[in-house]
Short mmCIF file of C-alpha atoms in Angstrom, two decimals:
data_model
loop_
_atom_site.label_atom_id
_atom_site.label_comp_id
_atom_site.label_asym_id
_atom_site.label_seq_id
_atom_site.Cartn_x
_atom_site.Cartn_y
_atom_site.Cartn_z
CA MET A 5 15.44 -13.31 27.90
CA ASN A 6 18.88 -15.07 27.51
CA LEU A 7 21.00 -12.56 26.14
CA ARG A 8 23.39 -15.34 24.72
CA ASP A 9 21.27 -16.63 22.94
CA CYS A 10 22.04 -16.14 18.97
CA HIS A 11 18.79 -15.95 17.47
CA LEU A 12 17.62 -13.11 20.19
CA TRP A 13 20.53 -11.09 18.87
CA ILE A 14 19.03 -11.95 15.01
CA VAL A 15 15.21 -10.82 15.71
CA ILE A 16 16.75 -7.86 17.10
CA ALA A 17 18.60 -7.10 13.98
CA ALA A 18 15.85 -7.67 12.00
CA GLY A 19 13.33 -5.56 14.30
CA ALA A 20 16.22 -2.53 14.03
CA PHE A 21 17.03 -2.93 10.22
CA LEU A 22 13.43 -3.21 8.94
CA GLY A 23 12.65 -0.11 11.68
CA ALA A 24 15.73 1.97 10.18
CA LEU A 25 15.00 1.15 6.50
CA GLY A 26 11.23 1.63 6.89
CA VAL A 27 12.28 5.12 7.63
CA LEU A 28 15.31 5.65 5.15
CA LEU A 29 13.57 4.40 2.16
CA ALA A 30 11.34 7.13 2.47
CA VAL A 31 14.05 9.71 2.84
CA TRP A 32 15.32 8.19 -0.23
CA GLY A 33 12.21 8.46 -2.12
CA ASN A 34 9.49 6.70 -1.03
CA PRO A 35 6.26 8.31 0.07
CA GLU A 36 5.76 9.85 3.71
CA ASN A 37 5.89 7.25 6.16
CA SER A 38 5.42 4.68 3.34
CA GLY A 39 9.30 3.55 3.54
CA ILE A 40 8.34 0.16 3.50
CA CYS A 41 4.59 -1.04 3.45
CA VAL A 42 3.41 -4.74 2.02
CA SER A 43 0.32 -3.36 0.95
CA CYS A 44 0.58 -0.55 -0.85
CA PHE A 45 3.89 -1.87 -3.12
CA ILE A 46 1.20 -5.10 -3.98
CA GLU A 47 -1.09 -2.65 -5.08
CA ASN A 48 1.41 -0.38 -7.00
CA SER A 49 2.61 -3.69 -8.43
CA ALA A 50 -0.46 -5.08 -9.28
CA GLY A 51 -1.24 -1.81 -11.08
CA ALA A 52 2.50 -2.09 -13.17
CA LEU A 53 1.09 -5.35 -13.89
CA GLY A 54 -2.28 -3.66 -15.54
CA PHE A 55 -4.54 -5.28 -12.89
CA HIS A 56 -6.10 -1.93 -12.10
CA GLU A 57 -6.20 1.35 -13.63
CA ASN A 58 -5.56 4.07 -10.78
CA ALA A 59 -3.11 5.76 -12.81
CA ARG A 60 -1.34 7.03 -9.83
CA MET A 61 -0.74 3.44 -8.07
CA GLN A 62 1.32 1.60 -10.70
CA TYR A 63 4.94 0.94 -9.82
CA LEU A 64 6.75 -2.56 -9.30
CA ARG A 65 8.13 -2.18 -6.24
CA PRO A 66 11.47 -3.58 -6.11
CA GLU A 67 11.57 -4.26 -2.43
CA LEU A 68 8.77 -6.53 -2.86
CA ILE A 69 10.96 -8.43 -4.79
CA GLY A 70 14.01 -8.36 -2.29
CA PHE A 71 12.05 -9.48 0.07
CA VAL A 72 11.02 -12.80 -1.74
CA LEU A 73 14.43 -13.26 -3.33
CA GLY A 74 16.29 -12.32 -0.72
CA ALA A 75 14.68 -14.88 1.64
CA ALA A 76 15.05 -17.60 -0.98
CA ALA A 77 18.67 -17.21 -1.40
CA CYS A 78 19.22 -17.30 2.59
CA ALA A 79 16.96 -20.09 2.79
CA ALA A 80 18.82 -21.95 0.23
CA GLY A 81 21.90 -21.02 1.54
CA PHE A 82 21.39 -22.62 5.42
CA ARG A 83 19.55 -25.83 3.35
CA GLU A 84 16.03 -24.36 4.66
CA PHE A 85 14.52 -24.55 1.51
CA ARG A 86 11.69 -26.83 1.27
CA SER A 87 8.53 -27.09 -0.99
CA ARG A 88 5.77 -27.78 1.48
CA GLY A 89 1.62 -27.07 1.19
CA GLY A 90 -1.25 -28.57 0.65
CA SER A 91 -3.16 -27.10 3.62
CA ALA A 92 -6.22 -25.22 3.10
CA PRO A 93 -5.37 -23.80 -0.18
CA LEU A 94 -8.54 -21.71 -1.36
CA PRO A 95 -9.45 -20.30 2.19
CA ARG A 96 -5.62 -19.06 2.06
CA LEU A 97 -6.02 -16.99 -1.19
CA VAL A 98 -9.32 -15.64 0.39
CA SER A 99 -7.49 -14.80 2.89
CA GLY A 100 -4.91 -13.24 1.14
CA ILE A 101 -7.70 -11.02 -0.55
CA PHE A 102 -9.18 -10.38 2.75
CA LEU A 103 -5.68 -8.96 4.42
CA MET A 104 -5.39 -6.53 1.43
CA VAL A 105 -8.81 -5.04 2.50
CA GLY A 106 -8.11 -4.62 6.19
CA CYS A 107 -4.62 -3.15 5.15
CA ALA A 108 -6.37 -0.53 1.80
CA VAL A 109 -9.06 0.26 5.03
CA PHE A 110 -6.57 1.29 7.13
CA ILE A 111 -3.90 2.56 4.71
CA GLY A 112 -1.15 0.31 5.44
CA CYS A 113 -0.16 -2.94 6.61
CA PRO A 114 1.21 -3.78 10.36
CA ILE A 115 4.83 -2.59 9.40
CA LYS A 116 3.36 0.85 8.28
CA LEU A 117 0.92 0.84 11.03
CA PHE A 118 4.13 1.04 13.09
CA LEU A 119 6.04 3.35 10.99
CA ARG A 120 3.44 5.77 10.81
CA PHE A 121 2.96 5.50 14.86
CA THR A 122 6.74 6.33 14.98
CA ALA A 123 6.34 9.01 12.76
CA GLY A 124 3.94 10.82 15.56
CA ASP A 125 0.58 9.78 13.40
CA LEU A 126 -2.14 9.77 16.41
CA THR A 127 -4.58 8.08 14.26
CA ALA A 128 -2.45 5.15 13.72
CA VAL A 129 -3.03 4.29 17.45
CA ALA A 130 -6.87 2.71 16.52
CA GLY A 131 -4.72 0.53 14.17
CA VAL A 132 -2.20 -0.50 17.30
CA LEU A 133 -5.48 -1.50 19.05
CA GLY A 134 -7.42 -2.80 16.17
CA LEU A 135 -4.11 -5.35 15.27
CA VAL A 136 -3.89 -6.47 18.80
CA ALA A 137 -7.51 -6.92 19.31
CA GLY A 138 -7.65 -9.07 16.11
CA VAL A 139 -4.34 -11.29 17.14
CA TRP A 140 -6.11 -11.92 20.47
CA ALA A 141 -9.44 -13.01 19.02
CA GLY A 142 -7.25 -14.92 16.27
CA LEU A 143 -5.01 -16.87 19.79
CA LYS A 144 -8.48 -17.38 21.38
CA GLY A 145 -9.53 -18.99 17.99
CA LEU A 146 -6.49 -21.02 17.56
CA GLY A 147 -7.22 -22.06 21.91
CA GLY A 148 -10.51 -23.62 21.09
CA GLY A 149 -9.42 -25.84 18.29
CA VAL A 150 -9.33 -23.46 14.99
CA HIS A 151 -6.73 -24.94 12.44
CA LEU A 152 -5.93 -24.37 8.88
CA GLY A 153 -4.41 -27.92 8.97
CA SER A 154 -0.80 -28.84 8.39
CA SER A 155 1.54 -28.04 5.03
CA ARG A 156 2.98 -31.38 4.40
CA GLU A 157 6.55 -31.56 2.18
CA GLU A 158 5.99 -31.57 -1.31
CA GLY A 159 8.82 -33.25 -3.56
CA ARG A 160 7.60 -31.76 -6.47
CA GLY A 161 8.88 -28.00 -6.56
CA SER A 162 5.81 -26.13 -5.98
CA GLY A 163 7.86 -24.07 -4.01
CA PHE A 164 9.78 -22.47 -6.74
CA LEU A 165 6.90 -21.35 -8.22
CA VAL A 166 6.72 -18.09 -6.49
CA PRO A 167 10.04 -17.19 -5.80
CA GLY A 168 10.39 -18.06 -9.56
CA PHE A 169 7.41 -15.42 -10.25
CA PHE A 170 9.24 -12.73 -8.18
CA LEU A 171 12.43 -13.42 -10.71
CA LEU A 172 10.49 -13.02 -14.02
CA LEU A 173 8.94 -9.81 -12.28
CA LEU A 174 12.74 -8.64 -11.54
CA VAL A 175 13.60 -9.34 -14.97
CA LEU A 176 10.56 -7.51 -16.32
CA PHE A 177 11.34 -4.72 -13.91
CA ILE A 178 14.76 -4.00 -15.64
CA ALA A 179 13.28 -4.86 -19.06
CA ARG A 180 10.88 -2.66 -18.57
CA PRO A 181 8.31 -4.22 -21.77
CA GLY A 182 5.70 -1.74 -22.92
CA PHE A 183 2.91 -3.57 -21.02
CA LEU A 184 4.28 -2.67 -17.55
CA ILE A 185 2.59 0.80 -16.72
CA PHE A 186 4.86 3.19 -14.02
CA SER A 187 3.22 6.11 -12.81
CA GLY A 188 4.31 9.47 -14.15
CA ARG A 189 2.73 11.26 -11.10
CA GLY A 190 0.70 10.47 -7.76
CA SER A 191 2.32 8.15 -4.71
CA ALA A 192 3.73 5.45 -6.99
CA ALA A 193 5.70 8.00 -9.22
CA GLN A 194 7.64 8.25 -5.54
CA HIS A 195 10.43 5.75 -5.60
CA ALA A 196 14.12 5.28 -3.67
CA PRO A 197 16.70 4.40 -6.30
CA TRP A 198 15.81 0.83 -7.70
CA LEU A 199 19.19 -0.90 -6.71
CA LEU A 200 18.98 0.45 -2.91
CA ALA A 201 14.94 -0.49 -2.63
CA LEU A 202 16.14 -4.01 -4.35
CA GLY A 203 19.36 -4.15 -2.08
CA GLY A 204 17.36 -3.03 1.26
CA GLY A 205 14.44 -5.59 0.33
CA ALA A 206 17.08 -8.52 -0.02
CA LEU A 207 18.78 -7.58 3.35
CA LEU A 208 15.28 -7.33 4.92
CA GLY A 209 14.25 -10.60 3.13
CA ALA A 210 17.24 -12.52 4.50
CA LEU A 211 17.20 -11.32 8.02
CA ALA A 212 13.55 -11.99 8.33
CA GLN A 213 14.03 -15.72 6.91
CA ARG A 214 16.59 -16.03 9.48
CA SER A 215 15.09 -14.35 12.09
CA ARG A 216 11.39 -15.40 11.87
CA PHE A 217 10.78 -11.64 12.68
CA CYS A 218 6.99 -10.63 12.00
CA ILE A 219 5.13 -7.73 13.34
CA THR A 220 1.54 -9.85 14.18
CA GLY A 221 3.91 -12.81 15.26
CA GLY A 222 5.46 -10.06 17.57
CA VAL A 223 2.25 -9.12 18.99
CA ARG A 224 0.95 -13.12 19.50
CA ASP A 225 3.85 -13.84 20.75
CA THR A 226 3.79 -11.17 23.45
CA LEU A 227 0.66 -11.75 24.11
CA LEU A 228 1.60 -15.38 24.68
CA LEU A 229 4.56 -15.18 26.31
CA GLY A 230 5.45 -11.81 27.53
CA ARG A 231 8.89 -10.16 27.74
CA ARG A 232 10.28 -13.77 27.25
CA SER A 233 9.62 -13.77 23.55
CA PRO A 234 12.15 -12.84 21.18
CA LEU A 235 9.90 -11.23 18.86
CA LEU A 236 8.88 -8.64 21.00
CA TRP A 237 12.44 -7.34 21.56
CA GLY A 238 12.60 -7.42 18.01
CA LEU A 239 9.25 -5.36 18.03
CA LEU A 240 11.16 -3.14 20.33
CA ALA A 241 13.90 -2.65 18.25
CA PHE A 242 11.87 -1.89 15.71
CA VAL A 243 10.06 0.64 17.31
CA ALA A 244 13.53 2.53 18.49
CA ALA A 245 15.02 2.66 15.47
CA ALA A 246 12.23 4.03 13.47
CA THR A 247 11.65 6.67 16.20
CA ALA A 248 14.87 7.48 16.66
CA LEU A 249 15.45 8.08 12.66
CA ASN A 250 12.64 9.61 12.45
CA LEU A 251 13.38 12.18 15.12
CA ALA A 252 16.58 12.68 13.45
CA THR A 253 15.31 12.98 9.93
CA GLY A 254 12.78 15.48 11.55
CA ARG A 255 10.26 13.12 9.99
CA PHE A 256 8.22 13.34 13.28
CA HIS A 257 5.25 15.27 13.16
CA LEU A 258 3.52 14.39 16.51
CA GLY A 259 -0.78 14.95 16.12
CA LEU A 260 -4.19 13.60 14.42
CA TYR A 261 -4.21 15.86 12.03
CA GLY A 262 -2.72 16.48 8.68
CA GLN A 263 -0.72 13.44 8.93
CA PRO A 264 0.06 11.63 5.67
CA GLY A 265 -2.08 8.33 4.08
CA ALA A 266 -4.06 8.94 7.15
CA HIS A 267 -8.19 9.12 8.01
CA LEU A 268 -10.00 9.98 10.93
CA ASP A 269 -12.32 7.00 10.80
CA HIS A 270 -10.83 5.38 14.06
CA LEU A 271 -13.64 2.85 13.88
CA TRP A 272 -12.98 1.84 10.47
CA SER A 273 -8.97 1.77 11.15
CA PHE A 274 -9.68 -0.03 13.99
CA LEU A 275 -11.49 -3.18 12.00
CA GLY A 276 -9.12 -3.01 9.11
CA MET A 277 -5.81 -3.57 11.20
CA ALA A 278 -8.33 -6.55 13.60
CA LEU A 279 -9.35 -7.62 10.32
CA VAL A 280 -5.66 -8.10 10.08
CA GLY A 281 -4.63 -9.21 13.13
CA TRP A 282 -6.73 -12.10 12.99
CA ILE A 283 -6.25 -13.42 9.68
CA SER A 284 -2.74 -13.34 10.39
CA VAL A 285 -2.77 -15.44 13.37
CA LEU A 286 -5.03 -17.81 11.27
CA ILE A 287 -2.52 -18.15 8.51
CA GLY A 288 0.78 -17.77 10.24
CA GLY A 289 1.60 -14.26 9.96
CA CYS A 290 1.45 -11.05 8.58
CA PRO A 291 1.90 -9.94 4.56
CA PHE A 292 5.00 -9.20 4.86
CA ARG A 293 5.82 -12.82 6.66
CA GLN A 294 3.50 -14.82 4.08
CA LEU A 295 5.99 -12.92 1.44
CA ILE A 296 9.22 -14.17 3.47
CA LYS A 297 7.31 -17.91 3.63
CA ALA A 298 6.81 -18.27 0.26
CA GLY A 299 10.47 -17.49 -0.42
CA GLU A 300 11.35 -20.26 1.42
CA GLY A 301 9.20 -22.88 -0.79
CA ASP A 302 5.67 -22.81 1.56
CA ALA A 303 3.18 -23.21 -1.75
CA ASP A 304 0.67 -22.07 1.21
CA ALA A 305 2.24 -18.61 1.66
CA GLY A 306 2.72 -18.36 -1.84
CA LEU A 307 -1.17 -18.75 -2.68
CA VAL A 308 -1.60 -16.14 0.53
CA VAL A 309 0.51 -13.85 -1.74
CA VAL A 310 -1.40 -14.30 -5.29
CA GLY A 311 -4.33 -13.56 -3.18
CA MET A 312 -3.02 -9.99 -1.89
CA PHE A 313 -2.15 -9.45 -5.53
CA ILE A 314 -5.70 -10.42 -6.21
CA GLY A 315 -7.01 -7.93 -3.24
CA GLY A 316 -4.52 -5.30 -4.14
CA ALA A 317 -6.15 -4.84 -7.75
CA LEU A 318 -9.78 -5.40 -6.14
CA VAL A 319 -9.30 -2.62 -3.31
CA GLN A 320 -8.36 -0.09 -6.12
CA SER A 321 -10.53 -1.43 -8.75
CA TRP A 322 -13.88 -1.42 -6.54
CA GLY A 323 -12.88 1.80 -4.51
CA ILE A 324 -12.51 -0.31 -1.65
CA ALA A 325 -9.14 1.49 -0.48
CA ALA A 326 -9.36 4.24 1.87
CA THR A 327 -7.97 7.92 1.38
CA ALA A 328 -7.32 10.38 3.62
CA ALA A 329 -11.29 11.64 2.98
CA GLY A 330 -12.12 8.48 4.95
CA VAL A 331 -13.61 4.69 4.01
CA SER A 332 -16.07 4.56 1.44
CA LEU A 333 -19.37 2.72 1.89
CA VAL A 334 -17.59 -0.17 -0.27
CA GLY A 335 -15.01 -0.07 2.10
CA LYS A 336 -16.58 -0.54 4.95
CA ALA A 337 -18.89 -3.24 3.18
CA ALA A 338 -15.38 -4.90 2.38
CA VAL A 339 -14.42 -4.75 5.93
CA LEU A 340 -17.14 -6.60 7.40
CA ALA A 341 -17.61 -9.31 4.55
CA GLY A 342 -13.72 -9.91 5.68
CA CYS A 343 -15.41 -10.02 9.50
CA LEU A 344 -17.71 -12.79 8.02
CA PHE A 345 -14.85 -14.77 6.26
CA VAL A 346 -12.84 -15.10 9.28
CA LEU A 347 -16.19 -16.01 11.46
CA GLY A 348 -17.10 -18.39 9.23
CA ALA A 349 -13.93 -19.64 9.06
CA THR A 350 -13.41 -20.19 12.98
CA LEU A 351 -16.62 -21.99 12.73
CA LEU A 352 -15.67 -24.45 9.82
CA PHE A 353 -12.07 -25.50 10.88
CA ARG A 354 -12.26 -26.18 14.24
CA GLU A 355 -11.52 -29.56 15.58
CA ARG A 356 -13.85 -29.97 18.20
CA ALA A 357 -13.38 -32.47 20.72
CA PRO A 358 -15.75 -35.50 20.58
CA ALA A 359 -18.92 -35.49 23.14
CA MET B 12 19.32 -38.79 -8.03
CA THR B 13 19.62 -40.33 -11.50
CA LEU B 14 18.60 -39.10 -14.63
CA ASP B 15 16.84 -41.84 -16.81
CA ARG B 16 16.66 -40.95 -20.74
CA PHE B 17 13.19 -39.74 -20.18
CA ASP B 18 14.47 -36.84 -17.98
CA ARG B 19 17.66 -36.17 -20.08
CA PHE B 20 15.20 -36.02 -23.14
CA HIS B 21 12.84 -33.58 -21.35
CA GLY B 22 15.93 -31.47 -19.53
CA LEU B 23 17.34 -31.00 -23.23
CA LEU B 24 14.15 -29.99 -24.43
CA LEU B 25 13.93 -27.04 -21.39
CA LEU B 26 17.26 -25.96 -22.31
CA LEU B 27 16.31 -25.79 -26.19
CA VAL B 28 12.99 -23.76 -25.71
CA ALA B 29 14.74 -21.66 -22.78
CA GLY B 30 17.59 -20.66 -25.51
CA GLY B 31 14.84 -20.38 -28.36
CA LEU B 32 12.88 -18.23 -25.85
CA VAL B 33 16.18 -15.96 -25.44
CA LEU B 34 17.38 -16.12 -28.74
CA LEU B 35 13.61 -15.01 -29.61
CA LEU B 36 13.45 -11.83 -27.12
CA ALA B 37 17.48 -10.83 -28.56
CA VAL B 38 16.23 -10.91 -32.51
CA ALA B 39 12.81 -9.08 -31.62
CA GLU B 40 14.65 -5.92 -29.71
CA SER B 41 17.54 -5.49 -31.91
CA GLY B 42 15.02 -6.17 -34.79
CA GLY B 43 12.42 -3.12 -33.28
CA GLY B 44 10.21 -6.07 -32.34
CA ARG B 45 9.40 -3.99 -29.05
CA SER B 46 7.97 -0.85 -30.95
CA ALA B 47 6.05 -3.49 -33.56
CA ALA B 48 4.16 -5.42 -30.40
CA GLY B 49 2.36 -1.97 -30.42
CA VAL B 50 1.56 -2.16 -26.15
CA ASP B 51 3.22 0.25 -24.94
CA LYS B 52 0.96 1.11 -21.99
CA ALA B 53 2.53 3.73 -20.11
CA MET B 54 2.24 5.95 -23.24
CA GLU B 55 -1.19 5.21 -23.92
CA GLN B 56 -1.30 6.65 -20.28
CA ALA B 57 0.55 9.69 -21.05
CA LEU B 58 -1.29 10.56 -24.36
CA ASP B 59 -5.10 10.27 -22.65
CA TYR B 60 -3.41 12.26 -19.86
CA GLN B 61 -1.95 15.15 -22.12
CA ALA B 62 -5.43 15.04 -24.16
CA ARG B 63 -7.05 15.56 -20.99
CA VAL B 64 -5.10 18.35 -20.07
CA ALA B 65 -5.51 19.66 -23.21
CA PHE B 66 -9.42 19.18 -23.38
CA VAL B 67 -9.66 20.97 -19.75
CA GLN B 68 -8.20 24.00 -20.63
CA LYS B 69 -9.86 24.70 -23.50
CA LEU B 70 -13.01 23.50 -22.07
CA TYR B 71 -12.71 25.98 -18.90
CA GLY B 72 -11.43 28.85 -21.19
CA PRO B 73 -13.99 30.73 -20.94
CA VAL B 74 -14.51 30.92 -17.49
CA GLU B 75 -10.80 32.04 -16.77
CA ASP B 76 -11.53 34.61 -19.64
CA LEU B 77 -14.41 35.73 -17.16
CA ARG B 78 -12.04 35.60 -14.14
CA ARG B 79 -9.72 38.03 -15.78
CA ASP B 80 -11.90 40.23 -16.95
CA GLY B 81 -13.10 40.16 -13.33
CA GLN B 82 -16.70 38.77 -14.10
CA LEU B 83 -16.78 36.94 -10.85
CA GLN B 84 -20.53 35.80 -10.60
CA GLN B 85 -20.58 35.46 -14.44
CA ALA B 86 -17.85 33.21 -14.22
CA LEU B 87 -19.35 31.30 -11.25
CA LEU B 88 -22.73 30.93 -13.65
CA LYS B 89 -20.64 29.30 -16.30
CA LEU B 90 -19.43 26.86 -13.58
CA ASP B 91 -22.47 25.69 -13.13
CA GLU B 92 -23.54 25.10 -16.26
CA LEU B 93 -20.38 23.22 -17.11
CA GLU B 94 -20.49 21.27 -13.59
CA ARG B 95 -24.27 20.05 -15.09
CA ARG B 96 -22.99 18.88 -18.25
CA TYR B 97 -19.71 17.09 -16.46
CA PRO B 98 -20.37 16.68 -13.23
CA GLY B 99 -17.40 13.98 -12.22
CA GLU B 100 -14.86 16.92 -13.33
CA ALA B 101 -12.47 18.26 -10.85
CA HIS B 102 -11.35 21.35 -12.48
CA GLY B 103 -14.41 23.17 -12.23
CA TYR B 104 -14.48 22.70 -8.27
CA ILE B 105 -10.86 23.98 -8.24
CA LEU B 106 -11.34 27.16 -10.35
CA ARG B 107 -14.79 27.46 -8.40
CA GLY B 108 -12.34 27.11 -5.15
CA GLU B 109 -10.02 29.90 -6.74
CA ILE B 110 -12.85 32.42 -7.46
CA LEU B 111 -14.52 32.03 -3.91
CA GLY B 112 -11.23 32.50 -2.28
CA GLU B 113 -10.79 36.02 -4.57
CA MET B 114 -13.93 36.50 -3.23
CA GLY B 115 -13.14 36.24 0.10
CA VAL B 116 -15.58 32.91 0.76
CA LEU B 117 -12.92 31.35 2.78
CA ALA B 118 -15.27 28.17 4.24
CA GLU B 119 -16.76 27.64 0.77
CA ALA B 120 -13.08 28.11 -1.15
CA VAL B 121 -11.95 25.02 0.84
CA ALA B 122 -14.95 22.94 0.77
CA SER B 123 -14.47 23.23 -3.35
CA TYR B 124 -10.50 22.25 -3.06
CA VAL B 125 -11.59 19.31 -1.03
CA ALA B 126 -14.55 17.94 -3.73
CA ALA B 127 -11.95 18.71 -6.34
CA LEU B 128 -8.97 16.46 -4.63
CA ARG B 129 -11.66 13.62 -3.53
CA LEU B 130 -12.24 13.50 -7.38
CA ASN B 131 -8.67 13.77 -8.48
CA GLY B 132 -5.39 13.65 -6.46
CA ASP B 133 -3.23 15.33 -9.63
CA TYR B 134 -4.16 19.10 -8.23
CA VAL B 135 -1.82 18.36 -5.00
CA ASP B 136 1.10 16.72 -7.23
CA ALA B 137 4.04 18.73 -7.77
CA ARG B 138 4.41 16.80 -11.29
CA SER B 139 1.22 17.13 -12.51
CA PRO B 140 0.56 20.16 -15.05
CA LEU B 141 -2.61 20.94 -13.07
CA SER B 142 -0.61 21.46 -9.73
CA ARG B 143 -2.71 23.63 -7.54
CA GLN B 144 0.17 22.54 -4.53
CA THR B 145 1.35 26.78 -3.86
CA GLU B 146 -2.22 27.65 -3.99
CA ILE B 147 -3.80 24.99 -1.48
CA ARG B 148 -0.59 25.13 0.64
CA GLN B 149 -1.99 28.66 1.01
CA LEU B 150 -5.57 27.73 2.02
CA VAL B 151 -4.31 25.69 4.38
CA ASP B 152 -2.41 28.12 6.35
CA ASP B 153 -4.92 30.40 6.10
CA GLY B 154 -7.76 28.07 7.00
CA LEU B 155 -5.85 26.68 10.47
CA ARG B 156 -5.31 30.49 11.08
CA ILE B 157 -8.64 32.02 10.44
CA LEU B 158 -11.18 29.26 10.42
CA GLY B 159 -9.16 27.71 13.38
CA GLY B 160 -9.29 30.33 15.21
CA GLN B 161 -12.72 30.77 14.73
CA ALA B 162 -13.87 27.32 15.58
CA ARG B 163 -12.06 27.38 19.04
CA SER B 164 -14.20 30.37 20.13
CA HIS B 165 -17.57 28.90 18.89
CA PRO B 166 -17.07 25.62 19.60
CA GLU B 167 -20.70 24.96 19.04
CA ASN B 168 -20.77 26.18 15.44
CA LEU B 169 -21.06 23.08 13.23
CA SER B 170 -20.35 24.90 10.07
CA LEU B 171 -17.38 26.12 11.40
CA ALA B 172 -16.19 22.50 12.55
CA ALA B 173 -17.14 21.20 9.13
CA ALA B 174 -14.83 24.01 7.36
CA VAL B 175 -11.96 23.06 9.69
CA LYS B 176 -12.54 19.41 9.33
CA ASN B 177 -11.93 20.15 5.14
CA VAL B 178 -8.56 22.25 5.87
CA HIS B 179 -7.37 19.07 7.84
CA TYR B 180 -8.52 17.03 4.77
CA LEU B 181 -6.37 19.13 2.37
CA GLN B 182 -3.33 19.29 4.99
CA SER B 183 -3.54 15.55 4.98
CA ARG B 184 -3.14 15.35 1.20
CA LEU B 185 -0.73 18.04 1.24
CA ALA B 186 1.56 15.81 3.71
CA GLY B 187 1.78 12.65 0.88
CA GLY B 188 1.68 9.14 1.59
CA CYS B 189 -0.17 6.08 0.03
CA GLU B 190 -3.27 6.90 -1.21
#
């Protein structure tokens, strides 16, 4: 670890702000332990656009818009915005769908996994183990030659489409046309003041763009590099900031029972997060990182984002999403289908050495 | 980057169409076009919900009447009858839970609340007109104290363990979070 390395400090700042805002946004009105949860926010936003009918999960989350537009503005400001793509588009789209399946069965994305953990939720331990196992399996695959292909520069501006879509969402959020639906009850009715949510999201989007911070990336680099990995220190800063703020705001409740947005089906928590970790390694980042990369002009990540919106609608419409009661049969089947998809992709996208 | 005539023409066209779109939206807004569009899903959803609340209160009115008169067994029979006609309706389970609670059958009351919340999370939501948040909080406190204590003294009793698991479910729903 080189303390004079500017990148290290940007990573630490990104981790600390992500952990701090993850708790503070819940203090300011977001659901408990869900100050930041990319998968929950996508489910909410898909509902707001009318993609599913769960009346308790419909709200266009400004944080999501902030992540993408903050990353896009930062990338443009530092001349890093590049339209690129063209690598295995359909598998990436389907990966986005299964990322949401894994998150919905666990009830949360990798960021929320650590937010739950730092709030004392011991049911998240199965998810942490699952995420590490999934990342490890993904790394083994990469080592064995599994590769979705490299994206290439595209001069045709396809990278503007996802930031453009999120700009449109911002206009819709402000204009509030009649076809948008905002829940009046349920967890989607709980939200922080929108300017704080948008500003916080934009700040995190910009920091994540500069630092390349990502939860699964942190786990991956730690498995590869140990304590030499800057992302490990970012992850530790995240955990430290979130734990300190959870303790300071009285939101730390150590235990297995009575935890918000959690269930006791530990095997399925493990498998759900393992699926997320495994896919994230294959496609180069967790759901949060995909949003940031899409903001930088990466059309491949943009397709994952589109897949996540489809997945967000499906997990609600088909009853895949778990609840405090546990994981439904459909949810369990969906996770296993996701595992089949990843195993199939591992076989199909493997570059084998010539015999 | 040099722009030829083709680029300039299409660029100008793009600006004209964008201007037309903004103008169209501005005119529609000032002329009441928003309401004329007839698509207000939030309003439709709110109306559906209000209608449902009114229907549920009317449907279960006779049960409430029997309960007020102290005829708890008859109220439970009436609930059985309604459950056969509307098996997916959560409100019956809430009323059954309340009646069983009044009768002092704690584990069964908890199970009935759990069945209701699995069908409809509104009962734990302070913003809902159907909210039973206070009652559920009281039930969780009693459940943890009474059923939890019994389960600790009789760890071999599976029905007590199931009842405590139900209390934990209610506790988790009260804690909030995404669903």
